[in-house]
Amino acid sequence: MAPERDERLYRFDPADDSGIFLGLSVLQCALVGAGLFLSVTALSAGVPLVVAAVPALAGAAASFARLRGRPAWEWLGVAWAWAALCLGRHRRWVAPLALVPDDAGRPTPLPPCLAGLTIADVAWRGRRRLGAVRDTEAGTLTAALRVAGPPFVVQPRSEQERLVAGWGDVLNAFATEGGPVTHVSWSDLAAPSGLKAHRAWLASVEGGEPHPEARASYDELLAGATECATAHDVVVSITVAAARLGRRHGSEPDAALARALGSSVEALLRAADSAGLVASEPLSAAELQRVLRVRCDPAAARPAVVAGRLVERLGLVGPAEAGPMALEADWGHVRIDAAFHRCWRVAAWPRLPVTPAWLEPFLSGPGVTRTMTVVFCPVALHRSRRRIERDLVKLDSDAVTKEAKGRRVDARHRRATQALHDREDELVAGFAEMGYVGLVSVSAPSGEALAEAAEITEQAAREAGLELRCLEARQDLAWASALPFGLAPKHLLGE
C-alpha cells in the first residue's frame, strides 16, 4: 500500500517590527528623544517643571499611545500626506477640454496621481509593436499581458501545488544580478458578471413555447446563480528601469530600454508557458487605454442586453477619453468619474500556514467589484544576503539588550529570527528573495454602496487571514499604484 502523501502548506514570514532599540522604530526614538531634549532645554532656561514636562509627555504619547487601533506616530505620516494633498490643491482635478475634435497624437490627459505616465507603442519582434507605459519621472517602461490558467480550485491538490511552484519559477527568473526588471505584478479585477450573456443567448435559441413549470424552475436557478456569478480580468505587468541598464544603453537610452522590455516580455511568456499558464500577446496601446478606462469606472464597461442582444457599452477607446474625466480625492475614498473607490494595503498576511487555494474565497467574493494587486520586487542575491545578516545582527543585539535590562525576549522575536534563518537556507538552495506588497480596492456607484462593499471586503479579508489597512489621505495614489501600469511601490510608503 502506497504511503499517504503529505500535503504542503505555505506560510508568510512575519513582518520585522523589532525596531532599532528595544523594539522602538526610528520615528519613535526620534519623538521620545526630541521631547526629552526640549524638556531639558526648557528646564535649563528656568521654565516651570509643569510646563517643561509637556514636550516629553507629548513625545511619549505620540510614540506609545494608540489611536483607532493604530500607533499614534503612524498618523503623523497620514496627516502630512493629507496636508500636502490639500495645500497642493490636488484634491480635485478635471481633464482639460479638447480644442479640436481630432485628438490624434495628443497624449492622454492624466491627473496628478498619474503624472509622468504616457501610453505608446514600442518595437517588438521586428515589425510588430506592443503597448508600453512610460514613466518619465521614474525612468521605467512597463508592458502588460493577460494571463489565465486551468480552474485552480477544482484541480487536485498536487496540481495546485505544481501551479503555485510554477508561478514561483516565473518570479525567480527575474531575480538576477544586474537584471533590468524592477518589479512584476498581477492585478485581478473581479466584478459581478450576471448572466446577461446567457439570457441573451437563451432568447436567441429558444424554439417554440417552453414548459411553464420548467421555465419557472430554470429562471429561479438563474436568479440564484446571478448573485454569485463573477468575472475576472487578470493582468500581469513587467517593468524595466533605465537605471538598471548602466552604460549598456550607449547613446540611445530609449531604444535600449525598449529592447530590454521586449526581451523581458519574451522571458515572461516562456516562463508562463513552462508553468502551465496561458499568457496572451502583450497588450497594445489601445488595449492599455481600455484597461485604464475600465479601472476608472468598472460599472460603465459592463455589457448590457438591448433587444435581446449583448451590447458592449465601451468600444474602442482613444487617448482623449482613456483617462479619468474628473477626480476628487477624499480622506477615505477617491471619486473617479461616476465611480467611488476605496483602497487598502495588506498590512499583515495570514499568520497560520495556508493551503494553495487559500485566497480563492476572497478573490471570488460575490456582489462586489474588487481589485487585488500584488507587486513583487526581485531582490538581488548580494542584497538579500546583506539584509539577512544585518537583520540577524539587529535581532541578536536587541535580544542581548533586552536580557541585560531584564526584559523578556518574546515568541514574536524568536519567530522573526527563525524566519531569517529559513530564508538564508532558501537562498543557499537557489530560491530568490522577493519583496512584495498587496493592494485591495473596491468600486461602487455611490458613497452608500461603497461603504457596504467596504464592509463586505474587510470581513472577507479577516476570514482569509488578511489584515487590511485603509490608506487614508492617499486614496488617489493607492488607486494609481493598483493599476497594472508599473507604478513603483514607493508611492505607498508614506506611512
CSV table of C-alpha atoms in Angstrom, one decimal:
chain,number,residue,atom,x,y,z
A,1,MET,CA,0.0,0.0,0.0
A,2,ALA,CA,1.4,3.4,-1.1
A,3,PRO,CA,2.2,5.8,1.8
A,4,GLU,CA,-0.1,8.8,2.1
A,5,ARG,CA,1.3,12.0,0.6
A,6,ASP,CA,2.0,14.9,3.0
A,7,GLU,CA,0.1,17.9,1.9
A,8,ARG,CA,2.2,21.0,1.5
A,9,LEU,CA,1.3,24.2,3.4
A,10,TYR,CA,2.6,27.7,2.8
A,11,ARG,CA,3.5,30.4,5.3
A,12,PHE,CA,4.3,34.0,5.3
A,13,ASP,CA,7.2,35.4,7.2
A,14,PRO,CA,6.3,37.8,10.0
A,15,ALA,CA,6.9,41.5,9.5
A,16,ASP,CA,10.0,42.8,11.0
A,17,ASP,CA,8.8,45.1,13.8
A,18,SER,CA,11.8,44.7,16.1
A,19,GLY,CA,12.8,48.4,15.7
A,20,ILE,CA,16.3,49.7,16.2
A,21,PHE,CA,16.4,49.9,20.0
A,22,LEU,CA,14.2,47.9,22.5
A,23,GLY,CA,11.6,47.4,19.8
A,24,LEU,CA,11.3,51.1,19.1
A,25,SER,CA,11.3,52.4,15.5
A,26,VAL,CA,13.4,55.3,14.2
A,27,LEU,CA,10.5,57.7,14.4
A,28,GLN,CA,9.6,56.6,17.9
A,29,CYS,CA,13.1,57.1,19.1
A,30,ALA,CA,13.2,60.5,17.4
A,31,LEU,CA,9.9,61.6,19.1
A,32,VAL,CA,11.0,60.5,22.5
A,33,GLY,CA,14.5,62.0,22.1
A,34,ALA,CA,13.1,65.3,20.8
A,35,GLY,CA,10.6,65.5,23.6
A,36,LEU,CA,13.3,64.9,26.3
A,37,PHE,CA,15.7,67.4,24.6
A,38,LEU,CA,13.1,70.1,24.6
A,39,SER,CA,12.1,69.4,28.2
A,40,VAL,CA,15.7,69.5,29.4
A,41,THR,CA,16.3,72.7,27.4
A,42,ALA,CA,13.2,74.3,28.9
A,43,LEU,CA,14.2,73.3,32.5
A,44,SER,CA,17.7,74.8,31.9
A,45,ALA,CA,16.1,78.0,30.8
A,46,GLY,CA,14.1,78.3,34.1
A,47,VAL,CA,10.7,77.2,32.7
A,48,PRO,CA,8.5,75.7,35.5
A,49,LEU,CA,8.6,71.9,35.7
A,50,VAL,CA,4.9,71.5,34.8
A,51,VAL,CA,5.3,73.4,31.6
A,52,ALA,CA,8.7,71.9,30.7
A,53,ALA,CA,7.4,68.4,31.0
A,54,VAL,CA,4.9,68.9,28.3
A,55,PRO,CA,7.2,68.2,25.3
A,56,ALA,CA,8.5,64.9,27.0
A,57,LEU,CA,4.9,63.8,27.7
A,58,ALA,CA,3.8,64.7,24.2
A,59,GLY,CA,6.7,62.8,22.6
A,60,ALA,CA,6.0,59.7,24.8
A,61,ALA,CA,2.3,59.9,24.0
A,62,ALA,CA,2.9,60.1,20.2
A,63,SER,CA,5.3,57.1,20.5
A,64,PHE,CA,3.3,54.7,22.7
A,65,ALA,CA,-0.3,55.7,22.5
A,66,ARG,CA,-2.8,54.1,20.1
A,67,LEU,CA,-5.5,55.8,18.1
A,68,ARG,CA,-8.2,53.9,16.2
A,69,GLY,CA,-6.3,50.7,16.6
A,70,ARG,CA,-3.0,52.1,15.2
A,71,PRO,CA,0.1,53.6,16.9
A,72,ALA,CA,-0.3,57.4,17.2
A,73,TRP,CA,3.0,58.0,15.5
A,74,GLU,CA,1.8,56.4,12.3
A,75,TRP,CA,-0.9,59.1,12.0
A,76,LEU,CA,1.8,61.7,11.6
A,77,GLY,CA,2.6,60.5,8.1
A,78,VAL,CA,-1.1,60.3,7.2
A,79,ALA,CA,-1.6,63.9,8.5
A,80,TRP,CA,1.4,65.0,6.4
A,81,ALA,CA,0.1,63.4,3.3
A,82,TRP,CA,-3.4,64.9,3.8
A,83,ALA,CA,-1.8,68.4,4.3
A,84,ALA,CA,0.3,68.0,1.2
A,85,LEU,CA,-2.8,66.9,-0.8
A,86,CYS,CA,-4.9,69.9,0.4
A,87,LEU,CA,-2.2,72.5,0.2
A,88,GLY,CA,-1.1,71.3,-3.2
A,89,ARG,CA,-4.7,71.7,-4.5
A,90,HIS,CA,-4.7,68.2,-5.9
A,91,ARG,CA,-7.9,67.1,-4.3
A,92,ARG,CA,-9.9,67.9,-7.3
A,93,TRP,CA,-8.9,67.6,-10.9
A,94,VAL,CA,-10.8,67.9,-14.2
A,95,ALA,CA,-9.5,66.9,-17.6
A,96,PRO,CA,-8.9,69.8,-20.0
A,97,LEU,CA,-11.3,70.0,-22.9
A,98,ALA,CA,-10.0,69.3,-26.3
A,99,LEU,CA,-9.9,72.3,-28.5
A,100,VAL,CA,-10.2,70.4,-31.8
A,101,PRO,CA,-12.2,67.2,-32.5
A,102,ASP,CA,-9.2,65.3,-33.8
A,103,ASP,CA,-7.1,64.2,-30.9
A,104,ALA,CA,-4.6,62.1,-32.9
A,105,GLY,CA,-1.2,62.5,-31.4
A,106,ARG,CA,-2.4,64.2,-28.3
A,107,PRO,CA,-1.4,62.4,-25.1
A,108,THR,CA,-4.0,61.1,-22.6
A,109,PRO,CA,-4.7,63.8,-20.0
A,110,LEU,CA,-4.0,62.3,-16.6
A,111,PRO,CA,-4.5,63.5,-13.0
A,112,PRO,CA,-1.6,64.3,-10.7
A,113,CYS,CA,-1.5,60.8,-9.2
A,114,LEU,CA,-0.7,59.5,-12.8
A,115,ALA,CA,1.6,62.4,-13.7
A,116,GLY,CA,4.5,61.5,-15.9
A,117,LEU,CA,2.8,58.4,-17.5
A,118,THR,CA,2.4,58.1,-21.2
A,119,ILE,CA,1.0,55.1,-23.2
A,120,ALA,CA,2.7,54.4,-26.5
A,121,ASP,CA,3.7,51.6,-28.9
A,122,VAL,CA,7.3,50.3,-28.9
A,123,ALA,CA,9.0,47.9,-31.3
A,124,TRP,CA,8.7,44.2,-30.6
A,125,ARG,CA,9.5,41.2,-32.7
A,126,GLY,CA,10.7,43.1,-35.7
A,127,ARG,CA,7.8,45.0,-37.3
A,128,ARG,CA,5.3,44.2,-34.5
A,129,ARG,CA,4.5,46.6,-31.7
A,130,LEU,CA,3.5,46.3,-28.1
A,131,GLY,CA,1.9,48.8,-25.9
A,132,ALA,CA,4.0,50.2,-23.1
A,133,VAL,CA,3.5,52.7,-20.2
A,134,ARG,CA,6.4,55.1,-19.9
A,135,ASP,CA,7.1,56.7,-16.5
A,136,THR,CA,9.3,59.7,-17.3
A,137,GLU,CA,9.7,60.5,-13.6
A,138,ALA,CA,11.0,57.1,-12.6
A,139,GLY,CA,12.6,56.2,-15.9
A,140,THR,CA,10.7,53.0,-16.3
A,141,LEU,CA,8.8,51.2,-19.1
A,142,THR,CA,6.0,48.7,-18.4
A,143,ALA,CA,4.3,46.1,-20.6
A,144,ALA,CA,1.2,44.1,-19.6
A,145,LEU,CA,-0.5,40.9,-20.7
A,146,ARG,CA,-3.5,38.9,-19.7
A,147,VAL,CA,-2.7,35.5,-18.0
A,148,ALA,CA,-5.1,32.7,-17.4
A,149,GLY,CA,-4.8,29.1,-16.2
A,150,PRO,CA,-6.8,26.0,-15.5
A,151,PRO,CA,-9.6,26.2,-13.0
A,152,PHE,CA,-7.5,26.3,-9.9
A,153,VAL,CA,-10.0,25.4,-7.2
A,154,VAL,CA,-11.2,22.2,-8.9
A,155,GLN,CA,-7.7,20.9,-9.6
A,156,PRO,CA,-6.2,18.1,-7.5
A,157,ARG,CA,-4.0,19.2,-4.6
A,158,SER,CA,-0.9,18.1,-6.4
A,159,GLU,CA,-1.7,20.1,-9.5
A,160,GLN,CA,-2.4,23.2,-7.3
A,161,GLU,CA,1.0,22.8,-5.7
A,162,ARG,CA,2.6,22.5,-9.2
A,163,LEU,CA,0.9,25.6,-10.4
A,164,VAL,CA,2.0,27.6,-7.3
A,165,ALA,CA,5.6,26.3,-7.8
A,166,GLY,CA,5.4,27.3,-11.5
A,167,TRP,CA,4.4,30.9,-10.6
A,168,GLY,CA,7.3,30.9,-8.2
A,169,ASP,CA,9.6,29.9,-11.0
A,170,VAL,CA,8.2,32.7,-13.2
A,171,LEU,CA,9.2,35.2,-10.5
A,172,ASN,CA,12.5,33.5,-9.7
A,173,ALA,CA,13.6,34.0,-13.4
A,174,PHE,CA,13.8,37.8,-12.9
A,175,ALA,CA,15.7,37.9,-9.5
A,176,THR,CA,19.1,38.0,-11.2
A,177,GLU,CA,22.1,40.1,-10.7
A,178,GLY,CA,22.2,43.2,-13.0
A,179,GLY,CA,18.8,42.4,-14.5
A,180,PRO,CA,16.7,45.3,-15.9
A,181,VAL,CA,13.4,44.2,-14.3
A,182,THR,CA,12.4,46.2,-11.2
A,183,HIS,CA,9.1,44.6,-10.4
A,184,VAL,CA,6.4,42.2,-11.7
A,185,SER,CA,2.8,42.5,-10.6
A,186,TRP,CA,-0.5,40.8,-11.1
A,187,SER,CA,-3.8,42.6,-10.8
A,188,ASP,CA,-7.2,40.8,-10.7
A,189,LEU,CA,-10.3,42.8,-11.3
A,190,ALA,CA,-13.3,40.8,-10.1
A,191,ALA,CA,-16.8,42.2,-10.9
A,192,PRO,CA,-20.3,40.8,-10.8
A,193,SER,CA,-20.9,39.5,-14.3
A,194,GLY,CA,-24.5,38.5,-14.1
A,195,LEU,CA,-26.0,36.2,-16.7
A,196,LYS,CA,-27.0,38.7,-19.3
A,197,ALA,CA,-24.9,37.0,-21.9
A,198,HIS,CA,-26.5,33.6,-21.2
A,199,ARG,CA,-30.0,35.1,-21.1
A,200,ALA,CA,-29.4,36.8,-24.5
A,201,TRP,CA,-28.2,33.6,-25.9
A,202,LEU,CA,-31.1,31.7,-24.4
A,203,ALA,CA,-33.6,34.1,-26.0
A,204,SER,CA,-31.9,33.7,-29.4
A,205,VAL,CA,-32.0,29.8,-29.4
A,206,GLU,CA,-35.4,29.1,-27.8
A,207,GLY,CA,-37.7,27.3,-30.1
A,208,GLY,CA,-41.4,27.0,-29.5
A,209,GLU,CA,-43.1,27.6,-26.2
A,210,PRO,CA,-41.2,26.1,-23.2
A,211,HIS,CA,-42.9,24.3,-20.5
A,212,PRO,CA,-44.2,26.9,-17.9
A,213,GLU,CA,-43.0,24.9,-14.9
A,214,ALA,CA,-39.6,24.1,-16.4
A,215,ARG,CA,-39.2,27.7,-17.5
A,216,ALA,CA,-40.1,29.0,-14.0
A,217,SER,CA,-37.7,26.5,-12.4
A,218,TYR,CA,-34.9,27.5,-14.7
A,219,ASP,CA,-35.5,31.2,-14.1
A,220,GLU,CA,-35.3,30.6,-10.4
A,221,LEU,CA,-32.0,28.8,-10.9
A,222,LEU,CA,-30.6,31.7,-12.9
A,223,ALA,CA,-31.8,34.2,-10.3
A,224,GLY,CA,-29.8,32.4,-7.7
A,225,ALA,CA,-26.7,32.0,-9.9
A,226,THR,CA,-26.7,35.7,-10.8
A,227,GLU,CA,-25.8,36.6,-7.2
A,228,CYS,CA,-22.6,34.6,-7.3
A,229,ALA,CA,-21.5,35.0,-11.0
A,230,THR,CA,-18.2,36.8,-11.1
A,231,ALA,CA,-15.9,37.7,-14.0
A,232,HIS,CA,-12.2,38.0,-13.5
A,233,ASP,CA,-9.7,40.0,-15.6
A,234,VAL,CA,-6.1,39.1,-14.6
A,235,VAL,CA,-3.4,41.4,-16.0
A,236,VAL,CA,0.3,40.7,-15.3
A,237,SER,CA,2.7,43.6,-15.8
A,238,ILE,CA,6.5,43.7,-16.0
A,239,THR,CA,8.6,46.8,-15.5
A,240,VAL,CA,12.2,47.6,-16.6
A,241,ALA,CA,14.2,50.6,-15.4
A,242,ALA,CA,16.8,52.7,-17.3
A,243,ALA,CA,18.8,53.0,-14.1
A,244,ARG,CA,19.4,49.2,-14.2
A,245,LEU,CA,20.9,49.3,-17.7
A,246,GLY,CA,24.0,51.1,-16.6
A,247,ARG,CA,26.2,52.0,-19.5
A,248,ARG,CA,24.7,49.4,-21.8
A,249,HIS,CA,22.3,51.8,-23.5
A,250,GLY,CA,25.0,53.8,-25.2
A,251,SER,CA,23.7,57.0,-26.9
A,252,GLU,CA,20.1,55.7,-27.3
A,253,PRO,CA,18.7,55.1,-23.8
A,254,ASP,CA,15.1,54.9,-25.0
A,255,ALA,CA,15.8,52.3,-27.7
A,256,ALA,CA,17.9,50.3,-25.2
A,257,LEU,CA,15.1,50.4,-22.6
A,258,ALA,CA,12.6,49.2,-25.3
A,259,ARG,CA,14.8,46.3,-26.2
A,260,ALA,CA,15.2,45.4,-22.5
A,261,LEU,CA,11.4,45.4,-22.2
A,262,GLY,CA,11.0,43.3,-25.3
A,263,SER,CA,13.4,40.6,-24.1
A,264,SER,CA,11.8,40.7,-20.6
A,265,VAL,CA,8.4,40.1,-22.1
A,266,GLU,CA,9.8,37.2,-24.1
A,267,ALA,CA,11.2,35.7,-20.9
A,268,LEU,CA,7.9,36.2,-19.2
A,269,LEU,CA,6.0,34.4,-22.0
A,270,ARG,CA,8.4,31.5,-21.9
A,271,ALA,CA,8.2,31.2,-18.1
A,272,ALA,CA,4.4,31.4,-18.1
A,273,ASP,CA,4.2,28.6,-20.7
A,274,SER,CA,6.6,26.4,-18.7
A,275,ALA,CA,4.5,27.0,-15.6
A,276,GLY,CA,1.3,25.8,-17.3
A,277,LEU,CA,-0.2,29.3,-17.6
A,278,VAL,CA,-1.8,30.7,-20.8
A,279,ALA,CA,-0.4,34.2,-21.5
A,280,SER,CA,-1.8,36.4,-24.2
A,281,GLU,CA,0.1,38.6,-26.5
A,282,PRO,CA,1.3,41.8,-24.9
A,283,LEU,CA,-1.5,44.4,-24.8
A,284,SER,CA,-1.4,47.1,-27.4
A,285,ALA,CA,-1.5,50.8,-26.6
A,286,ALA,CA,-5.2,50.8,-27.4
A,287,GLU,CA,-5.8,47.9,-25.1
A,288,LEU,CA,-3.9,49.6,-22.3
A,289,GLN,CA,-6.1,52.6,-22.8
A,290,ARG,CA,-9.1,50.4,-22.5
A,291,VAL,CA,-7.7,48.8,-19.3
A,292,LEU,CA,-7.3,52.3,-17.8
A,293,ARG,CA,-10.8,53.3,-18.8
A,294,VAL,CA,-12.3,50.1,-17.2
A,295,ARG,CA,-10.4,50.6,-14.0
A,296,CYS,CA,-11.6,54.2,-13.8
A,297,ASP,CA,-15.2,53.2,-13.8
A,298,PRO,CA,-15.8,49.4,-13.9
A,299,ALA,CA,-19.6,49.6,-14.0
A,300,ALA,CA,-19.6,51.7,-17.1
A,301,ALA,CA,-17.7,49.0,-19.0
A,302,ARG,CA,-20.1,46.1,-18.3
A,303,PRO,CA,-22.1,44.8,-21.3
A,304,ALA,CA,-25.8,45.4,-21.5
A,305,VAL,CA,-28.6,43.5,-23.2
A,306,VAL,CA,-30.5,45.6,-25.7
A,307,ALA,CA,-33.4,44.0,-27.7
A,308,GLY,CA,-32.1,40.5,-26.7
A,309,ARG,CA,-28.6,41.2,-27.9
A,310,LEU,CA,-25.5,41.7,-25.8
A,311,VAL,CA,-24.0,45.1,-26.5
A,312,GLU,CA,-20.7,46.4,-25.3
A,313,ARG,CA,-21.0,49.8,-23.7
A,314,LEU,CA,-17.3,50.5,-24.1
A,315,GLY,CA,-16.0,50.2,-27.6
A,316,LEU,CA,-12.7,51.5,-28.9
A,317,VAL,CA,-11.0,53.9,-26.5
A,318,GLY,CA,-8.9,56.8,-27.8
A,319,PRO,CA,-6.2,58.8,-26.0
A,320,ALA,CA,-8.6,61.6,-25.2
A,321,GLU,CA,-11.2,59.5,-23.3
A,322,ALA,CA,-8.9,56.8,-21.8
A,323,GLY,CA,-8.0,58.6,-18.6
A,324,PRO,CA,-10.3,60.0,-15.9
A,325,MET,CA,-12.6,62.8,-16.9
A,326,ALA,CA,-12.7,64.1,-13.3
A,327,LEU,CA,-11.1,63.0,-10.0
A,328,GLU,CA,-11.8,64.1,-6.4
A,329,ALA,CA,-9.8,62.7,-3.6
A,330,ASP,CA,-11.2,62.5,-0.1
A,331,TRP,CA,-9.9,61.2,3.3
A,332,GLY,CA,-11.2,57.7,2.9
A,333,HIS,CA,-12.1,57.3,-0.8
A,334,VAL,CA,-11.5,58.7,-4.2
A,335,ARG,CA,-14.2,59.5,-6.8
A,336,ILE,CA,-13.2,59.0,-10.4
A,337,ASP,CA,-15.9,59.9,-12.9
A,338,ALA,CA,-19.1,58.2,-11.7
A,339,ALA,CA,-17.3,55.6,-9.5
A,340,PHE,CA,-16.3,55.7,-5.9
A,341,HIS,CA,-13.1,53.8,-4.9
A,342,ARG,CA,-11.6,52.8,-1.6
A,343,CYS,CA,-8.1,51.3,-1.3
A,344,TRP,CA,-6.3,49.3,1.4
A,345,ARG,CA,-2.8,48.0,1.9
A,346,VAL,CA,-2.4,44.4,3.1
A,347,ALA,CA,-0.8,45.2,6.4
A,348,ALA,CA,-0.5,41.6,7.5
A,349,TRP,CA,-0.7,38.3,5.7
A,350,PRO,CA,-2.0,35.0,7.3
A,351,ARG,CA,-0.2,34.1,10.4
A,352,LEU,CA,-1.0,30.4,10.1
A,353,PRO,CA,0.1,28.1,7.3
A,354,VAL,CA,-2.3,28.1,4.4
A,355,THR,CA,-3.3,25.8,1.5
A,356,PRO,CA,-2.6,26.6,-2.1
A,357,ALA,CA,-6.2,27.8,-2.7
A,358,TRP,CA,-6.4,29.9,0.5
A,359,LEU,CA,-7.1,33.2,-1.4
A,360,GLU,CA,-9.9,31.9,-3.6
A,361,PRO,CA,-12.8,32.8,-1.3
A,362,PHE,CA,-11.6,36.3,-1.0
A,363,LEU,CA,-11.0,36.8,-4.8
A,364,SER,CA,-14.3,35.3,-5.7
A,365,GLY,CA,-16.5,37.0,-3.2
A,366,PRO,CA,-19.8,37.7,-5.0
A,367,GLY,CA,-21.6,41.0,-5.3
A,368,VAL,CA,-18.6,43.4,-5.0
A,369,THR,CA,-16.4,44.9,-7.7
A,370,ARG,CA,-13.0,44.3,-6.2
A,371,THR,CA,-9.4,44.6,-7.4
A,372,MET,CA,-6.4,43.0,-5.8
A,373,THR,CA,-2.9,43.8,-6.9
A,374,VAL,CA,0.3,42.3,-5.7
A,375,VAL,CA,3.6,43.8,-6.7
A,376,PHE,CA,6.8,41.6,-6.5
A,377,CYS,CA,10.2,43.3,-6.4
A,378,PRO,CA,13.1,40.9,-7.1
A,379,VAL,CA,16.0,41.3,-4.7
A,380,ALA,CA,19.5,40.6,-5.9
A,381,LEU,CA,21.4,37.8,-4.2
A,382,HIS,CA,24.1,40.0,-2.6
A,383,ARG,CA,21.5,42.5,-1.3
A,384,SER,CA,19.4,39.7,0.1
A,385,ARG,CA,22.4,38.2,1.9
A,386,ARG,CA,23.5,41.6,3.3
A,387,ARG,CA,19.9,42.3,4.5
A,388,ILE,CA,19.7,38.9,6.3
A,389,GLU,CA,23.0,39.5,8.0
A,390,ARG,CA,22.0,43.0,9.1
A,391,ASP,CA,18.6,41.9,10.4
A,392,LEU,CA,20.1,38.9,12.3
A,393,VAL,CA,22.7,41.2,13.9
A,394,LYS,CA,20.0,43.6,14.8
A,395,LEU,CA,17.7,40.9,16.3
A,396,ASP,CA,20.6,39.4,18.3
A,397,SER,CA,21.8,42.7,19.7
A,398,ASP,CA,18.2,43.6,20.6
A,399,ALA,CA,17.8,40.3,22.4
A,400,VAL,CA,21.0,40.9,24.3
A,401,THR,CA,19.9,44.4,25.3
A,402,LYS,CA,16.5,43.2,26.5
A,403,GLU,CA,18.1,40.4,28.6
A,404,ALA,CA,20.6,42.9,30.1
A,405,LYS,CA,17.7,45.2,31.1
A,406,GLY,CA,15.6,42.4,32.5
A,407,ARG,CA,13.1,42.3,29.6
A,408,ARG,CA,11.8,39.1,28.1
A,409,VAL,CA,12.6,38.0,24.6
A,410,ASP,CA,9.1,37.1,23.3
A,411,ALA,CA,7.9,34.5,20.9
A,412,ARG,CA,7.5,37.0,18.1
A,413,HIS,CA,11.2,37.9,18.3
A,414,ARG,CA,12.2,34.2,18.2
A,415,ARG,CA,9.9,33.6,15.3
A,416,ALA,CA,11.4,36.5,13.3
A,417,THR,CA,14.9,35.2,14.0
A,418,GLN,CA,13.9,31.7,12.8
A,419,ALA,CA,12.3,33.1,9.7
A,420,LEU,CA,15.6,34.8,8.8
A,421,HIS,CA,17.5,31.6,9.2
A,422,ASP,CA,14.9,29.8,7.0
A,423,ARG,CA,15.3,32.5,4.3
A,424,GLU,CA,19.0,32.1,4.4
A,425,ASP,CA,18.6,28.3,3.9
A,426,GLU,CA,16.3,29.0,0.9
A,427,LEU,CA,18.9,31.4,-0.7
A,428,VAL,CA,21.5,28.7,-0.4
A,429,ALA,CA,19.1,26.2,-2.0
A,430,GLY,CA,18.7,28.5,-5.0
A,431,PHE,CA,15.4,30.3,-4.3
A,432,ALA,CA,15.5,34.1,-4.8
A,433,GLU,CA,14.0,36.6,-2.4
A,434,MET,CA,11.0,38.6,-3.4
A,435,GLY,CA,9.8,41.8,-1.7
A,436,TYR,CA,6.0,42.1,-2.1
A,437,VAL,CA,3.2,44.5,-1.3
A,438,GLY,CA,-0.5,43.8,-1.6
A,439,LEU,CA,-3.2,46.3,-2.5
A,440,VAL,CA,-7.0,45.9,-2.4
A,441,SER,CA,-9.6,48.3,-3.8
A,442,VAL,CA,-13.4,48.2,-4.2
A,443,SER,CA,-15.5,50.3,-6.5
A,444,ALA,CA,-19.2,51.3,-6.2
A,445,PRO,CA,-21.6,53.7,-7.9
A,446,SER,CA,-22.3,55.7,-4.8
A,447,GLY,CA,-20.9,56.5,-1.4
A,448,GLU,CA,-23.5,54.3,0.4
A,449,ALA,CA,-22.8,51.4,-1.8
A,450,LEU,CA,-19.1,51.9,-1.3
A,451,ALA,CA,-19.5,51.7,2.5
A,452,GLU,CA,-21.4,48.5,2.2
A,453,ALA,CA,-18.9,47.0,-0.3
A,454,ALA,CA,-16.0,48.1,2.0
A,455,GLU,CA,-17.6,46.3,5.0
A,456,ILE,CA,-18.1,43.1,3.0
A,457,THR,CA,-14.5,43.3,1.7
A,458,GLU,CA,-13.0,43.8,5.2
A,459,GLN,CA,-15.0,40.9,6.6
A,460,ALA,CA,-13.9,38.6,3.7
A,461,ALA,CA,-10.3,39.7,4.3
A,462,ARG,CA,-10.5,38.8,8.0
A,463,GLU,CA,-11.9,35.4,7.1
A,464,ALA,CA,-8.9,34.8,4.8
A,465,GLY,CA,-6.4,35.9,7.4
A,466,LEU,CA,-5.6,39.2,5.8
A,467,GLU,CA,-5.3,42.5,7.8
A,468,LEU,CA,-6.3,45.4,5.6
A,469,ARG,CA,-5.2,49.0,6.5
A,470,CYS,CA,-7.1,51.8,4.7
A,471,LEU,CA,-4.7,54.2,3.1
A,472,GLU,CA,-6.3,57.4,4.4
A,473,ALA,CA,-5.4,60.7,2.7
A,474,ARG,CA,-3.6,58.8,-0.1
A,475,GLN,CA,-6.5,57.2,-1.9
A,476,ASP,CA,-5.6,58.6,-5.2
A,477,LEU,CA,-2.0,57.4,-5.0
A,478,ALA,CA,-3.2,54.0,-3.8
A,479,TRP,CA,-5.7,53.6,-6.7
A,480,ALA,CA,-3.0,54.6,-9.2
A,481,SER,CA,-0.5,52.1,-7.7
A,482,ALA,CA,-3.1,49.3,-8.0
A,483,LEU,CA,-3.2,49.8,-11.8
A,484,PRO,CA,-1.1,47.3,-13.8
A,485,PHE,CA,1.0,50.3,-15.1
A,486,GLY,CA,4.2,49.8,-13.2
A,487,LEU,CA,4.0,52.5,-10.6
A,488,ALA,CA,6.7,51.7,-8.1
A,489,PRO,CA,5.6,50.7,-4.5
A,490,LYS,CA,7.4,53.7,-3.1
A,491,HIS,CA,4.1,55.6,-3.7
A,492,LEU,CA,2.6,53.6,-0.9
A,493,LEU,CA,5.4,54.0,1.7
A,494,GLY,CA,4.1,57.3,3.0
A,495,GLU,CA,3.1,55.8,6.4
